[in-house]
Amino acid sequence: MSGGEVAGILVAVFWAILVSFIALVLVRLAQTLKAATRLVAEVSEQAVPLLAEASATVRSANTQLARVDSIAADVQEVTANASALSSTVSTAFGGPLVKVAAFGYGVRRAMGRKAEPARGSGTVVVGRTAGQDLPSARRGSRRTRKKG
């Protein structure tokens, strides 16, 4: 065998190993592609029902939000009506009630002063010198505070 034949055999062996390696890589790549295809098919089968359920859930949530929106509008209307009623009642009864309370207070003060004895009526108190005033009498009873 000559050197050219040995070189040809080496190149042929090298090409055979290279082709075998490429064939092995292609087989593995084909298996990976089959697995990826199966995975995509399974995901598609599961995704379609999930999307249908999500769509139904969104529709239901939209319906509930519409109901809540109408309830919120009703509550806002009731709040406005209550505010208007409160201001009307305050305007209608507030002034007269204040006047009645002031009148009652004035009457009580007038009645209280009428019942008080006049100072300097000639009452003599033992132990006091002339010109000293008596302490004023307390009106009403003393209230005690309860603890707790």
Short mmCIF file of N, CA and C in Angstrom, two decimals:
data_model
loop_
_atom_site.label_atom_id
_atom_site.label_comp_id
_atom_site.label_asym_id
_atom_site.label_seq_id
_atom_site.Cartn_x
_atom_site.Cartn_y
_atom_site.Cartn_z
N MET A 1 0.83 -1.17 0.00
CA MET A 1 0.00 0.00 0.00
C MET A 1 0.88 1.23 0.00
N SER A 2 0.40 2.08 -0.78
CA SER A 2 1.17 3.31 -0.92
C SER A 2 0.63 4.36 0.04
N GLY A 3 1.32 5.46 0.12
CA GLY A 3 0.92 6.53 1.05
C GLY A 3 -0.39 7.16 0.65
N GLY A 4 -0.67 7.19 -0.68
CA GLY A 4 -1.93 7.78 -1.13
C GLY A 4 -3.11 6.91 -0.76
N GLU A 5 -2.90 5.58 -0.82
CA GLU A 5 -4.00 4.67 -0.45
C GLU A 5 -4.28 4.76 1.05
N VAL A 6 -3.21 4.87 1.87
CA VAL A 6 -3.40 5.00 3.33
C VAL A 6 -4.14 6.30 3.63
N ALA A 7 -3.77 7.34 2.94
CA ALA A 7 -4.43 8.63 3.16
C ALA A 7 -5.89 8.54 2.74
N GLY A 8 -6.17 7.85 1.63
CA GLY A 8 -7.56 7.68 1.18
C GLY A 8 -8.38 6.90 2.18
N ILE A 9 -7.75 5.82 2.75
CA ILE A 9 -8.47 5.02 3.76
C ILE A 9 -8.75 5.86 5.00
N LEU A 10 -7.77 6.66 5.44
CA LEU A 10 -7.97 7.53 6.61
C LEU A 10 -9.07 8.56 6.37
N VAL A 11 -9.08 9.12 5.17
CA VAL A 11 -10.14 10.10 4.85
C VAL A 11 -11.49 9.41 4.82
N ALA A 12 -11.54 8.19 4.26
CA ALA A 12 -12.81 7.45 4.20
C ALA A 12 -13.31 7.12 5.60
N VAL A 13 -12.40 6.69 6.50
CA VAL A 13 -12.78 6.39 7.89
C VAL A 13 -13.26 7.67 8.58
N PHE A 14 -12.52 8.75 8.35
CA PHE A 14 -12.92 10.03 8.96
C PHE A 14 -14.31 10.44 8.50
N TRP A 15 -14.57 10.32 7.18
CA TRP A 15 -15.88 10.67 6.65
C TRP A 15 -16.96 9.72 7.20
N ALA A 16 -16.64 8.48 7.39
CA ALA A 16 -17.61 7.52 7.94
C ALA A 16 -17.96 7.89 9.38
N ILE A 17 -16.94 8.25 10.16
CA ILE A 17 -17.20 8.68 11.56
C ILE A 17 -18.00 9.97 11.57
N LEU A 18 -17.65 10.90 10.69
CA LEU A 18 -18.36 12.18 10.62
C LEU A 18 -19.81 11.98 10.22
N VAL A 19 -20.06 11.13 9.25
CA VAL A 19 -21.43 10.86 8.80
C VAL A 19 -22.21 10.17 9.92
N SER A 20 -21.57 9.23 10.63
CA SER A 20 -22.24 8.56 11.75
C SER A 20 -22.61 9.57 12.85
N PHE A 21 -21.70 10.46 13.15
CA PHE A 21 -21.95 11.48 14.17
C PHE A 21 -23.09 12.39 13.75
N ILE A 22 -23.09 12.82 12.49
CA ILE A 22 -24.17 13.69 11.99
C ILE A 22 -25.50 12.93 11.99
N ALA A 23 -25.48 11.64 11.64
CA ALA A 23 -26.72 10.84 11.67
C ALA A 23 -27.25 10.73 13.09
N LEU A 24 -26.34 10.52 14.06
CA LEU A 24 -26.76 10.45 15.46
C LEU A 24 -27.37 11.77 15.93
N VAL A 25 -26.76 12.87 15.55
CA VAL A 25 -27.29 14.20 15.91
C VAL A 25 -28.66 14.42 15.27
N LEU A 26 -28.82 14.02 14.04
CA LEU A 26 -30.11 14.19 13.36
C LEU A 26 -31.19 13.32 14.00
N VAL A 27 -30.84 12.10 14.42
CA VAL A 27 -31.82 11.23 15.09
C VAL A 27 -32.26 11.88 16.40
N ARG A 28 -31.30 12.37 17.18
CA ARG A 28 -31.64 13.04 18.45
C ARG A 28 -32.49 14.30 18.20
N LEU A 29 -32.15 15.05 17.17
CA LEU A 29 -32.92 16.24 16.83
C LEU A 29 -34.34 15.87 16.43
N ALA A 30 -34.50 14.78 15.69
CA ALA A 30 -35.84 14.32 15.30
C ALA A 30 -36.65 13.92 16.54
N GLN A 31 -36.02 13.26 17.51
CA GLN A 31 -36.72 12.88 18.75
C GLN A 31 -37.13 14.12 19.54
N THR A 32 -36.24 15.10 19.59
CA THR A 32 -36.56 16.35 20.31
C THR A 32 -37.71 17.07 19.64
N LEU A 33 -37.73 17.11 18.32
CA LEU A 33 -38.82 17.77 17.60
C LEU A 33 -40.14 17.04 17.81
N LYS A 34 -40.11 15.69 17.83
CA LYS A 34 -41.34 14.94 18.10
C LYS A 34 -41.87 15.25 19.49
N ALA A 35 -40.96 15.31 20.50
CA ALA A 35 -41.38 15.62 21.87
C ALA A 35 -41.93 17.04 21.95
N ALA A 36 -41.31 17.97 21.26
CA ALA A 36 -41.80 19.35 21.26
C ALA A 36 -43.16 19.44 20.58
N THR A 37 -43.35 18.66 19.51
CA THR A 37 -44.64 18.65 18.82
C THR A 37 -45.73 18.10 19.74
N ARG A 38 -45.41 17.00 20.46
CA ARG A 38 -46.38 16.44 21.42
C ARG A 38 -46.71 17.44 22.52
N LEU A 39 -45.70 18.13 23.02
CA LEU A 39 -45.90 19.11 24.09
C LEU A 39 -46.78 20.26 23.62
N VAL A 40 -46.54 20.75 22.43
CA VAL A 40 -47.36 21.84 21.88
C VAL A 40 -48.79 21.37 21.69
N ALA A 41 -48.98 20.14 21.23
CA ALA A 41 -50.34 19.62 21.04
C ALA A 41 -51.07 19.50 22.37
N GLU A 42 -50.38 19.01 23.41
CA GLU A 42 -51.01 18.90 24.73
C GLU A 42 -51.35 20.26 25.30
N VAL A 43 -50.44 21.21 25.15
CA VAL A 43 -50.71 22.57 25.64
C VAL A 43 -51.89 23.17 24.90
N SER A 44 -51.97 22.94 23.62
CA SER A 44 -53.10 23.46 22.83
C SER A 44 -54.41 22.84 23.31
N GLU A 45 -54.39 21.52 23.58
CA GLU A 45 -55.60 20.85 24.05
C GLU A 45 -56.05 21.40 25.40
N GLN A 46 -55.10 21.74 26.27
CA GLN A 46 -55.46 22.26 27.59
C GLN A 46 -55.75 23.75 27.56
N ALA A 47 -55.14 24.47 26.64
CA ALA A 47 -55.30 25.92 26.60
C ALA A 47 -56.68 26.32 26.10
N VAL A 48 -57.22 25.58 25.16
CA VAL A 48 -58.53 25.95 24.60
C VAL A 48 -59.62 25.91 25.67
N PRO A 49 -59.74 24.84 26.47
CA PRO A 49 -60.75 24.88 27.54
C PRO A 49 -60.46 25.96 28.59
N LEU A 50 -59.18 26.16 28.90
CA LEU A 50 -58.84 27.20 29.87
C LEU A 50 -59.24 28.59 29.37
N LEU A 51 -59.01 28.83 28.09
CA LEU A 51 -59.41 30.12 27.53
C LEU A 51 -60.93 30.27 27.53
N ALA A 52 -61.65 29.18 27.28
CA ALA A 52 -63.11 29.24 27.32
C ALA A 52 -63.59 29.55 28.73
N GLU A 53 -62.97 28.89 29.74
CA GLU A 53 -63.35 29.17 31.13
C GLU A 53 -63.00 30.59 31.53
N ALA A 54 -61.84 31.08 31.09
CA ALA A 54 -61.44 32.46 31.40
C ALA A 54 -62.41 33.45 30.77
N SER A 55 -62.84 33.15 29.57
CA SER A 55 -63.80 34.04 28.90
C SER A 55 -65.12 34.06 29.65
N ALA A 56 -65.58 32.90 30.10
CA ALA A 56 -66.83 32.85 30.87
C ALA A 56 -66.67 33.60 32.20
N THR A 57 -65.52 33.46 32.83
CA THR A 57 -65.28 34.15 34.10
C THR A 57 -65.27 35.66 33.90
N VAL A 58 -64.65 36.12 32.82
CA VAL A 58 -64.61 37.55 32.54
C VAL A 58 -66.02 38.08 32.27
N ARG A 59 -66.83 37.31 31.55
CA ARG A 59 -68.21 37.73 31.31
C ARG A 59 -68.99 37.83 32.61
N SER A 60 -68.82 36.84 33.50
CA SER A 60 -69.50 36.86 34.79
C SER A 60 -69.04 38.05 35.64
N ALA A 61 -67.73 38.30 35.64
CA ALA A 61 -67.21 39.43 36.40
C ALA A 61 -67.74 40.75 35.85
N ASN A 62 -67.87 40.83 34.54
CA ASN A 62 -68.41 42.05 33.92
C ASN A 62 -69.86 42.26 34.33
N THR A 63 -70.63 41.19 34.39
CA THR A 63 -72.03 41.29 34.83
C THR A 63 -72.10 41.76 36.29
N GLN A 64 -71.25 41.18 37.14
CA GLN A 64 -71.24 41.58 38.55
C GLN A 64 -70.81 43.04 38.71
N LEU A 65 -69.84 43.47 37.91
CA LEU A 65 -69.41 44.87 37.98
C LEU A 65 -70.52 45.81 37.55
N ALA A 66 -71.31 45.40 36.57
CA ALA A 66 -72.44 46.24 36.16
C ALA A 66 -73.44 46.36 37.30
N ARG A 67 -73.68 45.26 38.02
CA ARG A 67 -74.60 45.31 39.17
C ARG A 67 -74.05 46.21 40.27
N VAL A 68 -72.77 46.05 40.56
CA VAL A 68 -72.14 46.88 41.60
C VAL A 68 -72.18 48.35 41.20
N ASP A 69 -72.00 48.63 39.93
CA ASP A 69 -72.05 50.01 39.46
C ASP A 69 -73.43 50.61 39.68
N SER A 70 -74.48 49.83 39.38
CA SER A 70 -75.83 50.35 39.60
C SER A 70 -76.11 50.53 41.10
N ILE A 71 -75.60 49.62 41.93
CA ILE A 71 -75.78 49.76 43.38
C ILE A 71 -75.05 51.00 43.88
N ALA A 72 -73.84 51.23 43.37
CA ALA A 72 -73.08 52.42 43.79
C ALA A 72 -73.79 53.70 43.38
N ALA A 73 -74.40 53.69 42.19
CA ALA A 73 -75.15 54.87 41.75
C ALA A 73 -76.36 55.10 42.66
N ASP A 74 -77.04 54.02 43.05
CA ASP A 74 -78.19 54.16 43.97
C ASP A 74 -77.75 54.68 45.33
N VAL A 75 -76.63 54.18 45.82
CA VAL A 75 -76.12 54.65 47.12
C VAL A 75 -75.75 56.12 47.05
N GLN A 76 -75.16 56.53 45.94
CA GLN A 76 -74.81 57.93 45.78
C GLN A 76 -76.06 58.81 45.78
N GLU A 77 -77.11 58.33 45.13
CA GLU A 77 -78.36 59.08 45.09
C GLU A 77 -78.98 59.17 46.48
N VAL A 78 -78.96 58.06 47.22
CA VAL A 78 -79.51 58.06 48.59
C VAL A 78 -78.71 59.00 49.48
N THR A 79 -77.39 59.01 49.32
CA THR A 79 -76.55 59.90 50.12
C THR A 79 -76.87 61.36 49.82
N ALA A 80 -77.05 61.68 48.56
CA ALA A 80 -77.39 63.05 48.18
C ALA A 80 -78.75 63.44 48.77
N ASN A 81 -79.72 62.51 48.71
CA ASN A 81 -81.04 62.79 49.27
C ASN A 81 -80.97 62.98 50.78
N ALA A 82 -80.18 62.16 51.47
CA ALA A 82 -80.04 62.29 52.92
C ALA A 82 -79.38 63.61 53.29
N SER A 83 -78.40 64.02 52.51
CA SER A 83 -77.75 65.30 52.76
C SER A 83 -78.72 66.46 52.56
N ALA A 84 -79.51 66.38 51.50
CA ALA A 84 -80.51 67.43 51.26
C ALA A 84 -81.55 67.45 52.37
N LEU A 85 -81.98 66.27 52.82
CA LEU A 85 -82.96 66.21 53.90
C LEU A 85 -82.39 66.77 55.19
N SER A 86 -81.14 66.45 55.47
CA SER A 86 -80.50 66.96 56.67
C SER A 86 -80.41 68.48 56.66
N SER A 87 -80.01 69.04 55.54
CA SER A 87 -79.91 70.50 55.47
C SER A 87 -81.29 71.14 55.55
N THR A 88 -82.31 70.49 54.98
CA THR A 88 -83.68 71.02 55.06
C THR A 88 -84.18 71.01 56.50
N VAL A 89 -83.97 69.91 57.20
CA VAL A 89 -84.41 69.81 58.59
C VAL A 89 -83.65 70.82 59.45
N SER A 90 -82.37 70.96 59.19
CA SER A 90 -81.56 71.91 59.96
C SER A 90 -82.07 73.33 59.73
N THR A 91 -82.39 73.65 58.49
CA THR A 91 -82.88 74.99 58.17
C THR A 91 -84.27 75.22 58.77
N ALA A 92 -85.14 74.21 58.67
CA ALA A 92 -86.52 74.39 59.11
C ALA A 92 -86.65 74.42 60.63
N PHE A 93 -85.92 73.54 61.32
CA PHE A 93 -86.12 73.43 62.76
C PHE A 93 -84.99 74.03 63.58
N GLY A 94 -83.84 74.24 62.96
CA GLY A 94 -82.68 74.72 63.70
C GLY A 94 -82.91 76.09 64.32
N GLY A 95 -83.36 77.06 63.52
CA GLY A 95 -83.59 78.42 64.03
C GLY A 95 -84.65 78.47 65.12
N PRO A 96 -85.84 77.91 64.89
CA PRO A 96 -86.86 77.94 65.94
C PRO A 96 -86.44 77.20 67.21
N LEU A 97 -85.74 76.09 67.09
CA LEU A 97 -85.31 75.36 68.29
C LEU A 97 -84.33 76.18 69.10
N VAL A 98 -83.43 76.87 68.43
CA VAL A 98 -82.48 77.73 69.14
C VAL A 98 -83.24 78.84 69.85
N LYS A 99 -84.24 79.39 69.20
CA LYS A 99 -85.02 80.47 69.83
C LYS A 99 -85.79 79.95 71.04
N VAL A 100 -86.37 78.75 70.92
CA VAL A 100 -87.12 78.18 72.06
C VAL A 100 -86.17 77.88 73.22
N ALA A 101 -84.99 77.36 72.91
CA ALA A 101 -84.01 77.07 73.96
C ALA A 101 -83.55 78.35 74.64
N ALA A 102 -83.32 79.40 73.87
CA ALA A 102 -82.90 80.67 74.45
C ALA A 102 -84.01 81.25 75.32
N PHE A 103 -85.25 81.14 74.86
CA PHE A 103 -86.38 81.64 75.63
C PHE A 103 -86.50 80.88 76.95
N GLY A 104 -86.37 79.54 76.89
CA GLY A 104 -86.45 78.73 78.11
C GLY A 104 -85.34 79.09 79.08
N TYR A 105 -84.13 79.32 78.55
CA TYR A 105 -83.02 79.70 79.41
C TYR A 105 -83.30 81.05 80.08
N GLY A 106 -83.83 81.98 79.31
CA GLY A 106 -84.15 83.30 79.86
C GLY A 106 -85.21 83.21 80.94
N VAL A 107 -86.22 82.38 80.72
CA VAL A 107 -87.28 82.22 81.71
C VAL A 107 -86.71 81.62 83.00
N ARG A 108 -85.84 80.60 82.87
CA ARG A 108 -85.25 80.00 84.07
C ARG A 108 -84.41 81.00 84.84
N ARG A 109 -83.65 81.81 84.13
CA ARG A 109 -82.82 82.81 84.82
C ARG A 109 -83.70 83.84 85.52
N ALA A 110 -84.76 84.24 84.86
CA ALA A 110 -85.65 85.24 85.47
C ALA A 110 -86.33 84.66 86.71
N MET A 111 -86.74 83.40 86.62
CA MET A 111 -87.40 82.78 87.78
C MET A 111 -86.39 82.60 88.92
N GLY A 112 -85.17 82.28 88.60
CA GLY A 112 -84.15 82.10 89.62
C GLY A 112 -83.82 83.40 90.32
N ARG A 113 -83.78 84.51 89.62
CA ARG A 113 -83.48 85.81 90.23
C ARG A 113 -84.65 86.30 91.06
N LYS A 114 -85.83 85.96 90.68
CA LYS A 114 -87.00 86.39 91.43
C LYS A 114 -87.03 85.72 92.81
N ALA A 115 -86.59 84.47 92.87
CA ALA A 115 -86.62 83.72 94.12
C ALA A 115 -85.48 84.12 95.04
N GLU A 116 -84.38 84.74 94.53
CA GLU A 116 -83.25 85.13 95.35
C GLU A 116 -83.62 86.32 96.24
N PRO A 117 -83.21 86.30 97.54
CA PRO A 117 -83.51 87.47 98.39
C PRO A 117 -82.61 88.64 97.99
N ALA A 118 -83.10 89.81 98.21
CA ALA A 118 -82.36 91.02 97.87
C ALA A 118 -81.24 91.22 98.89
N ARG A 119 -80.09 91.69 98.47
CA ARG A 119 -78.96 91.93 99.35
C ARG A 119 -79.19 93.20 100.16
N GLY A 120 -78.61 93.16 101.34
CA GLY A 120 -78.73 94.34 102.20
C GLY A 120 -80.12 94.54 102.76
N SER A 121 -80.80 93.44 103.05
CA SER A 121 -82.17 93.55 103.53
C SER A 121 -82.23 93.75 105.04
N GLY A 122 -81.08 93.98 105.67
CA GLY A 122 -81.09 94.23 107.09
C GLY A 122 -80.90 92.99 107.93
N THR A 123 -80.42 91.90 107.35
CA THR A 123 -80.19 90.67 108.11
C THR A 123 -78.92 90.83 108.92
N VAL A 124 -78.96 90.44 110.20
CA VAL A 124 -77.80 90.56 111.06
C VAL A 124 -77.23 89.18 111.27
N VAL A 125 -75.90 89.07 111.08
CA VAL A 125 -75.24 87.80 111.27
C VAL A 125 -74.22 87.99 112.37
N VAL A 126 -74.24 87.10 113.34
CA VAL A 126 -73.33 87.20 114.46
C VAL A 126 -71.93 86.85 114.01
N GLY A 127 -70.93 87.63 114.44
CA GLY A 127 -69.54 87.34 114.11
C GLY A 127 -69.06 88.06 112.87
N ARG A 128 -69.86 88.83 112.23
CA ARG A 128 -69.44 89.56 111.03
C ARG A 128 -69.42 91.05 111.37
N THR A 129 -68.48 91.71 110.78
CA THR A 129 -68.43 93.15 110.98
C THR A 129 -69.21 93.82 109.89
N ALA A 130 -69.49 95.04 110.08
CA ALA A 130 -70.28 95.77 109.09
C ALA A 130 -69.51 95.87 107.78
N GLY A 131 -70.17 95.69 106.67
CA GLY A 131 -69.55 95.81 105.35
C GLY A 131 -69.11 94.48 104.76
N GLN A 132 -69.10 93.42 105.56
CA GLN A 132 -68.75 92.11 105.00
C GLN A 132 -70.01 91.47 104.41
N ASP A 133 -69.86 90.96 103.22
CA ASP A 133 -71.01 90.31 102.57
C ASP A 133 -71.02 88.84 102.91
N LEU A 134 -72.19 88.29 102.88
CA LEU A 134 -72.36 86.85 103.06
C LEU A 134 -71.99 86.14 101.76
N PRO A 135 -71.46 84.95 101.85
CA PRO A 135 -71.23 84.22 100.60
C PRO A 135 -72.57 83.92 99.94
N SER A 136 -72.55 83.94 98.62
CA SER A 136 -73.82 83.72 97.91
C SER A 136 -74.25 82.27 98.07
N ALA A 137 -75.55 82.10 98.14
CA ALA A 137 -76.11 80.75 98.31
C ALA A 137 -75.95 79.99 97.00
N ARG A 138 -75.71 78.70 97.13
CA ARG A 138 -75.59 77.86 95.93
C ARG A 138 -76.96 77.42 95.48
N ARG A 139 -77.10 77.47 94.18
CA ARG A 139 -78.38 77.01 93.64
C ARG A 139 -78.23 75.55 93.27
N GLY A 140 -79.25 74.77 93.47
CA GLY A 140 -79.21 73.37 93.10
C GLY A 140 -78.42 72.54 94.09
N SER A 141 -78.41 71.26 93.86
CA SER A 141 -77.69 70.36 94.77
C SER A 141 -76.34 70.03 94.17
N ARG A 142 -75.44 69.63 95.05
CA ARG A 142 -74.10 69.25 94.60
C ARG A 142 -74.17 67.82 94.08
N ARG A 143 -73.62 67.60 92.91
CA ARG A 143 -73.62 66.26 92.34
C ARG A 143 -72.27 65.62 92.57
N THR A 144 -72.31 64.36 92.92
CA THR A 144 -71.05 63.64 93.11
C THR A 144 -70.79 62.79 91.88
N ARG A 145 -69.55 62.74 91.52
CA ARG A 145 -69.18 61.93 90.34
C ARG A 145 -68.96 60.49 90.78
N LYS A 146 -69.48 59.61 89.96
CA LYS A 146 -69.29 58.19 90.22
C LYS A 146 -68.08 57.71 89.44
N LYS A 147 -67.27 56.90 90.07
CA LYS A 147 -66.10 56.35 89.37
C LYS A 147 -66.52 55.11 88.58
N GLY A 148 -65.88 54.98 87.40
CA GLY A 148 -66.05 53.74 86.66
C GLY A 148 -66.96 53.89 85.56
#
